[in-house]
Amino acid sequence: MLEKAHPATIDGTEPKRPEVASGVWVPAATPFRADLSIDYDRYLAHCARLFADGAHGLAVLGTTSEANSLDLGEREKVLERLLKAGISPLQLLPGTGTSSLGDTVRLTRHAISLGVRGVLLLPPFYYKGVSDEGLYAYVREVIRRVNDKRLALYLYNFPQMTTITWSPLLVGLLLQDFPETIVGLKDSSGDVDYMETLLESYPGFAVFPSSESLLLKGLRKGAAGIISATANTHVAGIRALYDNWQTDQAAALHDRASAIRAAAQPFGWIPAVKAILAAREGTSDWARVRPPLDELNDDEKNDLLAAIEAAGG
Amino acid sequence: MLEKAHPATIDGTEPKRPEVASGVWVPAATPFRADLSIDYDRYLAHCARLFADGAHGLAVLGTTSEANSLDLGEREKVLERLLKAGISPLQLLPGTGTSSLGDTVRLTRHAISLGVRGVLLLPPFYYKGVSDEGLYAYVREVIRRVNDKRLALYLYNFPQMTTITWSPLLVGLLLQDFPETIVGLKDSSGDVDYMETLLESYPGFAVFPSSESLLLKGLRKGAAGIISATANTHVAGIRALYDNWQTDQAAALHDRASAIRAAAQPFGWIPAVKAILAAREGTSDWARVRPPLDELNDDEKNDLLAAIEAAGG
């Protein structure tokens, strides 16, 4: 059994590294051509618009990006193209987690070699019912093999996809043993208690909820920001909430962002985000997803767009 | 919605291709050195012994092999080393499924390029709650991109790991639309009703249950054979059951094989199989697993070995 970290070893309310991310980070959706290849022109234009609309950075190559439906070479090329387009490597938080240690190390080293510092690490997601000890050993091996002090790891918690939760106990032990490397966590669980436990237990640890509905509550407890699928389509409103959370506009901004989020939810984040972008840009190409996901049908698209409009989006 | 295939399009009780697998196929465990690299000497010796003890073939690079903890290059090299050791490509059924279309196509084409015909295809296992339509589109794309008439696909059904079931409806549609390519299914679900539904609905479709306890029942309904983790350690008894299922020895052989299987079950298949091999060969090296899995501790190993012995194994 793992033993609990001594609280005294995790202290301070400031991030340990000056470049630790904060703010509104967008898990940019990945547009595909009819042959399912990545449409880089459309992708780079989308990313540029996200920055123009208020994104602090891009958490590319995560669940919303369909990264686990891309092959390893494509995942590397996406980063290379973003950097070539002039985006700073410090404004990118790519997902580099796979089900295998070796492939994860490959993607992580590639990102670091390009100047990227922060990466989002999924747990190895094939086996189910794995232990904290096994996950600890996995993270330790990733850090040992990448072997680069520039690496900043953000744990990616998404039990609905992986069946695995980075337990607060395990997070504490990783923070204790790798204090220069483990810097934050993206929490896609939607579990308020989990988010608050992390924020209360580990001040200075950069926690990012994934839902607009949890952003205000999170910021009040010390969250670093947000990484939300619907920031692909509504980043300006989320940025306004982030910038004004301590003002008397906060409640109204929270209500509006949360209403848009709630309107999209029944349609599945990835097909929904892509359908909204397709409608905005007047091209059905944006709506395309890679199998095993399904594109929304016409009725669903119409219902989604009506729901978003009704929510003020 | 997918529509049900017309029953008349799936007929005959003989496999459609002469090389379709049958019999006892072993999902060979993968031994690791202290640095977690594959110990090929030990691996090849293990595979040779499995054939000597009665295996008809090896279903390598599946769950028991920890294939999804290997990187893509390692998965390719394993096949190359097995063939270089003189194993016929027709005695290999490698797993080539990953969460991504591109990586799955890469591994499948590589296997076919080496003369392998049959591969085990996991569904793309990252996203949850995917539809039959999405899975159909995925398989269609794999077949289209591999684009090789030699390919024989065995669907790999393991909902406990993937959360996905290849529904009998979807299996029927794939059989209808790709009758020369979709030839069988490994069923690790342990769901008797599911196995029987497939066997009754699609005569000639090569179904392999994964448990000794279902082999006799399966063979009576037309199953092609078995692919079981515990065949790594007890293949001779399983082969005896397969060879004698229509004789009066069948019940006793079934009882013994099932008892050994039941003795190992509480310890988790992969650590259990490896611990038994470690004890037999007198080396703790065999017991090693890749994270996120955990090796059994000494107490667990002792309890496992005692349980196997008590079961007559």
mmCIF file of C-alpha atoms in Angstrom, chain A residues 13-253:
data_model
loop_
_atom_site.group_PDB
_atom_site.id
_atom_site.type_symbol
_atom_site.label_atom_id
_atom_site.label_comp_id
_atom_site.label_asym_id
_atom_site.label_seq_id
_atom_site.Cartn_x
_atom_site.Cartn_y
_atom_site.Cartn_z
ATOM 1 C CA THR A 13 0.242 28.741 -2.422
ATOM 2 C CA GLU A 14 2.377 29.821 -5.377
ATOM 3 C CA PRO A 15 3.021 27.495 -8.308
ATOM 4 C CA LYS A 16 6.468 25.948 -8.032
ATOM 5 C CA ARG A 17 7.419 26.934 -11.578
ATOM 6 C CA PRO A 18 6.949 30.341 -13.131
ATOM 7 C CA GLU A 19 5.546 28.916 -16.368
ATOM 8 C CA VAL A 20 2.722 26.909 -14.753
ATOM 9 C CA ALA A 21 -0.429 27.457 -16.777
ATOM 10 C CA SER A 22 -3.456 29.440 -15.688
ATOM 11 C CA GLY A 23 -6.538 30.900 -17.296
ATOM 12 C CA VAL A 24 -8.766 29.715 -20.107
ATOM 13 C CA TRP A 25 -7.212 26.894 -22.124
ATOM 14 C CA VAL A 26 -9.098 25.490 -25.083
ATOM 15 C CA PRO A 27 -9.026 21.781 -25.969
ATOM 16 C CA ALA A 28 -9.063 22.655 -29.664
ATOM 17 C CA ALA A 29 -11.190 20.413 -31.869
ATOM 18 C CA THR A 30 -9.458 18.795 -34.842
ATOM 19 C CA PRO A 31 -11.159 19.237 -38.252
ATOM 20 C CA PHE A 32 -10.978 16.396 -40.762
ATOM 21 C CA ARG A 33 -11.203 16.238 -44.527
ATOM 22 C CA ALA A 34 -13.467 13.735 -46.289
ATOM 23 C CA ASP A 35 -10.652 11.164 -46.206
ATOM 24 C CA LEU A 36 -10.387 11.728 -42.422
ATOM 25 C CA SER A 37 -6.972 13.383 -42.685
ATOM 26 C CA ILE A 38 -6.411 16.492 -40.569
ATOM 27 C CA ASP A 39 -7.394 19.714 -42.305
ATOM 28 C CA TYR A 40 -4.485 21.844 -41.109
ATOM 29 C CA ASP A 41 -5.613 25.053 -42.794
ATOM 30 C CA ARG A 42 -8.937 24.915 -41.024
ATOM 31 C CA TYR A 43 -7.277 23.813 -37.787
ATOM 32 C CA LEU A 44 -4.731 26.609 -37.669
ATOM 33 C CA ALA A 45 -7.401 29.186 -38.529
ATOM 34 C CA HIS A 46 -9.531 27.834 -35.673
ATOM 35 C CA CYS A 47 -6.614 28.059 -33.237
ATOM 36 C CA ALA A 48 -5.785 31.609 -34.298
ATOM 37 C CA ARG A 49 -9.408 32.623 -33.757
ATOM 38 C CA LEU A 50 -9.434 31.057 -30.287
ATOM 39 C CA PHE A 51 -6.493 33.237 -29.266
ATOM 40 C CA ALA A 52 -8.110 36.281 -30.837
ATOM 41 C CA ASP A 53 -11.271 35.570 -28.854
ATOM 42 C CA GLY A 54 -9.475 35.349 -25.528
ATOM 43 C CA ALA A 55 -7.853 31.948 -25.027
ATOM 44 C CA HIS A 56 -4.768 31.981 -22.813
ATOM 45 C CA GLY A 57 -3.573 28.757 -24.398
ATOM 46 C CA LEU A 58 -4.533 25.562 -26.170
ATOM 47 C CA ALA A 59 -4.813 22.196 -24.451
ATOM 48 C CA VAL A 60 -4.511 20.384 -27.761
ATOM 49 C CA LEU A 61 -4.568 16.639 -28.383
ATOM 50 C CA GLY A 62 -6.962 15.714 -25.612
ATOM 51 C CA THR A 63 -10.354 14.020 -25.652
ATOM 52 C CA THR A 64 -12.146 16.829 -27.517
ATOM 53 C CA SER A 65 -9.342 16.856 -30.082
ATOM 54 C CA GLU A 66 -9.939 13.143 -30.764
ATOM 55 C CA ALA A 67 -6.254 12.605 -30.005
ATOM 56 C CA ASN A 68 -6.719 8.942 -29.170
ATOM 57 C CA SER A 69 -8.215 8.511 -32.636
ATOM 58 C CA LEU A 70 -5.074 10.014 -34.228
ATOM 59 C CA ASP A 71 -2.012 7.925 -34.871
ATOM 60 C CA LEU A 72 1.260 8.732 -33.113
ATOM 61 C CA GLY A 73 2.778 10.434 -36.145
ATOM 62 C CA GLU A 74 -0.255 12.674 -36.529
ATOM 63 C CA ARG A 75 -0.048 13.668 -32.871
ATOM 64 C CA GLU A 76 3.547 14.755 -33.394
ATOM 65 C CA LYS A 77 2.771 16.601 -36.593
ATOM 66 C CA VAL A 78 -0.074 18.573 -34.985
ATOM 67 C CA LEU A 79 2.360 20.086 -32.498
ATOM 68 C CA GLU A 80 4.919 20.819 -35.163
ATOM 69 C CA ARG A 81 2.359 22.624 -37.300
ATOM 70 C CA LEU A 82 1.076 24.716 -34.387
ATOM 71 C CA LEU A 83 4.585 25.863 -33.532
ATOM 72 C CA LYS A 84 5.438 26.523 -37.152
ATOM 73 C CA ALA A 85 2.351 28.756 -37.261
ATOM 74 C CA GLY A 86 3.946 30.909 -34.605
ATOM 75 C CA ILE A 87 2.171 29.774 -31.451
ATOM 76 C CA SER A 88 4.447 29.848 -28.422
ATOM 77 C CA PRO A 89 5.259 26.393 -26.995
ATOM 78 C CA LEU A 90 4.351 27.835 -23.579
ATOM 79 C CA GLN A 91 0.820 28.390 -24.852
ATOM 80 C CA LEU A 92 0.365 24.685 -25.603
ATOM 81 C CA LEU A 93 -0.583 21.878 -23.221
ATOM 82 C CA PRO A 94 -0.710 18.814 -25.447
ATOM 83 C CA GLY A 95 -2.064 15.490 -24.325
ATOM 84 C CA THR A 96 0.684 12.874 -24.573
ATOM 85 C CA GLY A 97 -0.922 9.975 -22.725
ATOM 86 C CA THR A 98 -1.501 6.622 -24.413
ATOM 87 C CA SER A 99 -2.164 3.176 -23.006
ATOM 88 C CA SER A 100 1.533 2.301 -23.280
ATOM 89 C CA LEU A 101 4.548 3.575 -21.403
ATOM 90 C CA GLY A 102 6.794 3.631 -24.468
ATOM 91 C CA ASP A 103 4.413 5.532 -26.736
ATOM 92 C CA THR A 104 3.666 8.020 -23.950
ATOM 93 C CA VAL A 105 7.363 8.634 -23.392
ATOM 94 C CA ARG A 106 7.873 9.076 -27.138
ATOM 95 C CA LEU A 107 5.136 11.716 -27.425
ATOM 96 C CA THR A 108 6.239 13.492 -24.247
ATOM 97 C CA ARG A 109 9.896 13.682 -25.301
ATOM 98 C CA HIS A 110 8.846 14.923 -28.712
ATOM 99 C CA ALA A 111 6.788 17.722 -27.137
ATOM 100 C CA ILE A 112 9.634 18.748 -24.831
ATOM 101 C CA SER A 113 12.090 18.668 -27.739
ATOM 102 C CA LEU A 114 9.930 21.316 -29.423
ATOM 103 C CA GLY A 115 10.091 23.646 -26.423
ATOM 104 C CA VAL A 116 6.759 22.643 -24.896
ATOM 105 C CA ARG A 117 6.933 22.424 -21.093
ATOM 106 C CA GLY A 118 3.521 21.256 -19.961
ATOM 107 C CA VAL A 119 1.786 18.067 -21.077
ATOM 108 C CA LEU A 120 -1.493 16.482 -20.027
ATOM 109 C CA LEU A 121 -1.049 12.875 -18.952
ATOM 110 C CA LEU A 122 -3.916 10.409 -19.189
ATOM 111 C CA PRO A 123 -3.496 7.328 -17.041
ATOM 112 C CA PRO A 124 -2.741 4.201 -19.102
ATOM 113 C CA PHE A 125 -6.327 3.480 -20.031
ATOM 114 C CA TYR A 126 -6.580 -0.054 -21.355
ATOM 115 C CA TYR A 127 -6.532 -2.094 -18.155
ATOM 116 C CA LYS A 128 -9.326 -1.596 -15.642
ATOM 117 C CA GLY A 129 -9.246 -1.856 -11.867
ATOM 118 C CA VAL A 130 -5.603 -0.837 -11.673
ATOM 119 C CA SER A 131 -4.145 0.209 -8.315
ATOM 120 C CA ASP A 132 -2.674 3.474 -7.093
ATOM 121 C CA GLU A 133 0.624 1.611 -6.782
ATOM 122 C CA GLY A 134 0.497 0.624 -10.452
ATOM 123 C CA LEU A 135 -0.354 4.172 -11.513
ATOM 124 C CA TYR A 136 2.419 5.576 -9.320
ATOM 125 C CA ALA A 137 4.902 3.179 -10.933
ATOM 126 C CA TYR A 138 3.695 4.241 -14.366
ATOM 127 C CA VAL A 139 4.118 7.983 -13.701
ATOM 128 C CA ARG A 140 7.505 7.409 -12.079
ATOM 129 C CA GLU A 141 8.646 5.509 -15.180
ATOM 130 C CA VAL A 142 7.364 8.217 -17.527
ATOM 131 C CA ILE A 143 9.290 10.878 -15.579
ATOM 132 C CA ARG A 144 12.419 8.725 -15.325
ATOM 133 C CA ARG A 145 12.440 7.888 -19.029
ATOM 134 C CA VAL A 146 11.646 11.382 -20.290
ATOM 135 C CA ASN A 147 14.447 12.504 -17.978
ATOM 136 C CA ASP A 148 14.157 16.205 -18.637
ATOM 137 C CA LYS A 149 13.880 18.861 -15.943
ATOM 138 C CA ARG A 150 11.848 21.047 -18.278
ATOM 139 C CA LEU A 151 8.907 18.608 -18.121
ATOM 140 C CA ALA A 152 5.796 19.884 -16.311
ATOM 141 C CA LEU A 153 3.160 17.155 -15.927
ATOM 142 C CA TYR A 154 -0.542 17.879 -15.599
ATOM 143 C CA LEU A 155 -2.503 14.760 -14.672
ATOM 144 C CA TYR A 156 -5.584 14.286 -16.821
ATOM 145 C CA ASN A 157 -8.499 12.971 -14.768
ATOM 146 C CA PHE A 158 -11.392 11.646 -16.841
ATOM 147 C CA PRO A 159 -12.850 8.551 -15.182
ATOM 148 C CA GLN A 160 -15.847 8.536 -17.563
ATOM 149 C CA MET A 161 -13.408 7.618 -20.374
ATOM 150 C CA THR A 162 -10.643 5.802 -18.509
ATOM 151 C CA THR A 163 -12.498 4.284 -15.508
ATOM 152 C CA ILE A 164 -9.480 5.550 -13.529
ATOM 153 C CA THR A 165 -9.375 8.407 -11.015
ATOM 154 C CA TRP A 166 -6.111 10.001 -9.908
ATOM 155 C CA SER A 167 -6.946 9.654 -6.227
ATOM 156 C CA PRO A 168 -6.123 12.605 -3.957
ATOM 157 C CA LEU A 169 -3.824 10.263 -2.021
ATOM 158 C CA LEU A 170 -1.878 9.367 -5.166
ATOM 159 C CA VAL A 171 -1.753 13.015 -6.276
ATOM 160 C CA GLY A 172 -0.228 13.920 -2.905
ATOM 161 C CA LEU A 173 2.426 11.233 -3.172
ATOM 162 C CA LEU A 174 3.344 12.267 -6.694
ATOM 163 C CA LEU A 175 3.577 15.899 -5.538
ATOM 164 C CA GLN A 176 5.805 14.831 -2.673
ATOM 165 C CA ASP A 177 8.142 12.687 -4.744
ATOM 166 C CA PHE A 178 8.231 14.741 -7.959
ATOM 167 C CA PRO A 179 7.614 18.305 -6.734
ATOM 168 C CA GLU A 180 9.377 19.923 -9.696
ATOM 169 C CA THR A 181 7.495 17.903 -12.303
ATOM 170 C CA ILE A 182 3.915 17.322 -11.144
ATOM 171 C CA VAL A 183 2.333 20.744 -11.383
ATOM 172 C CA GLY A 184 -1.379 20.388 -12.038
ATOM 173 C CA LEU A 185 -4.445 18.381 -13.007
ATOM 174 C CA LYS A 186 -7.235 18.728 -15.496
ATOM 175 C CA ASP A 187 -10.409 17.403 -13.910
ATOM 176 C CA SER A 188 -13.015 16.264 -16.408
ATOM 177 C CA SER A 189 -14.906 14.223 -13.825
ATOM 178 C CA GLY A 190 -17.366 16.998 -13.010
ATOM 179 C CA ASP A 191 -17.122 15.870 -9.382
ATOM 180 C CA VAL A 192 -17.191 19.024 -7.243
ATOM 181 C CA ASP A 193 -16.074 17.208 -4.111
ATOM 182 C CA TYR A 194 -13.047 15.791 -5.895
ATOM 183 C CA MET A 195 -12.047 19.216 -7.252
ATOM 184 C CA GLU A 196 -12.463 20.860 -3.878
ATOM 185 C CA THR A 197 -10.522 18.125 -2.089
ATOM 186 C CA LEU A 198 -7.565 18.675 -4.402
ATOM 187 C CA LEU A 199 -7.733 22.460 -4.062
ATOM 188 C CA GLU A 200 -7.941 22.305 -0.279
ATOM 189 C CA SER A 201 -5.273 19.625 0.116
ATOM 190 C CA TYR A 202 -2.662 20.981 -2.255
ATOM 191 C CA PRO A 203 -2.486 24.783 -2.402
ATOM 192 C CA GLY A 204 -0.549 25.950 -5.436
ATOM 193 C CA PHE A 205 -1.400 22.804 -7.412
ATOM 194 C CA ALA A 206 -2.864 23.968 -10.741
ATOM 195 C CA VAL A 207 -6.335 22.424 -10.949
ATOM 196 C CA PHE A 208 -8.432 23.011 -14.082
ATOM 197 C CA PRO A 209 -12.096 22.003 -13.985
ATOM 198 C CA SER A 210 -13.575 21.151 -17.372
ATOM 199 C CA SER A 211 -16.971 22.789 -17.034
ATOM 200 C CA GLU A 212 -18.027 26.424 -17.054
ATOM 201 C CA SER A 213 -20.517 25.521 -14.346
ATOM 202 C CA LEU A 214 -17.623 24.735 -11.961
ATOM 203 C CA LEU A 215 -15.306 27.603 -12.893
ATOM 204 C CA LEU A 216 -16.571 30.232 -10.457
ATOM 205 C CA LYS A 217 -16.717 27.762 -7.575
ATOM 206 C CA GLY A 218 -13.255 26.528 -8.517
ATOM 207 C CA LEU A 219 -11.672 29.976 -8.760
ATOM 208 C CA ARG A 220 -13.022 30.849 -5.318
ATOM 209 C CA LYS A 221 -11.133 27.836 -3.966
ATOM 210 C CA GLY A 222 -7.932 28.515 -5.901
ATOM 211 C CA ALA A 223 -8.389 26.738 -9.242
ATOM 212 C CA ALA A 224 -5.887 27.774 -11.917
ATOM 213 C CA GLY A 225 -8.429 28.146 -14.704
ATOM 214 C CA ILE A 226 -10.510 25.981 -17.001
ATOM 215 C CA ILE A 227 -10.072 23.569 -19.912
ATOM 216 C CA SER A 228 -13.539 23.143 -21.434
ATOM 217 C CA ALA A 229 -14.770 21.612 -24.697
ATOM 218 C CA THR A 230 -17.301 24.401 -25.233
ATOM 219 C CA ALA A 231 -14.496 26.965 -25.136
ATOM 220 C CA ASN A 232 -14.060 25.888 -28.764
ATOM 221 C CA THR A 233 -17.240 27.799 -29.564
ATOM 222 C CA HIS A 234 -17.750 30.233 -26.680
ATOM 223 C CA VAL A 235 -14.343 31.196 -25.376
ATOM 224 C CA ALA A 236 -15.029 34.931 -25.083
ATOM 225 C CA GLY A 237 -17.775 34.468 -22.500
ATOM 226 C CA ILE A 238 -15.636 32.071 -20.480
ATOM 227 C CA ARG A 239 -12.722 34.477 -20.599
ATOM 228 C CA ALA A 240 -15.008 37.264 -19.386
ATOM 229 C CA LEU A 241 -16.037 35.101 -16.436
ATOM 230 C CA TYR A 242 -12.402 34.259 -15.681
ATOM 231 C CA ASP A 243 -11.375 37.927 -15.799
ATOM 232 C CA ASN A 244 -14.308 39.166 -13.728
ATOM 233 C CA TRP A 245 -14.925 36.437 -11.188
ATOM 234 C CA GLN A 246 -14.298 38.787 -8.288
ATOM 235 C CA THR A 247 -16.604 41.500 -9.620
ATOM 236 C CA ASP A 248 -20.364 41.896 -9.365
ATOM 237 C CA GLN A 249 -20.681 40.672 -12.959
ATOM 238 C CA ALA A 250 -19.524 37.211 -11.939
ATOM 239 C CA ALA A 251 -22.944 35.680 -11.251
ATOM 240 C CA ALA A 252 -24.433 36.813 -14.582
ATOM 241 C CA LEU A 253 -21.351 35.675 -16.526
#
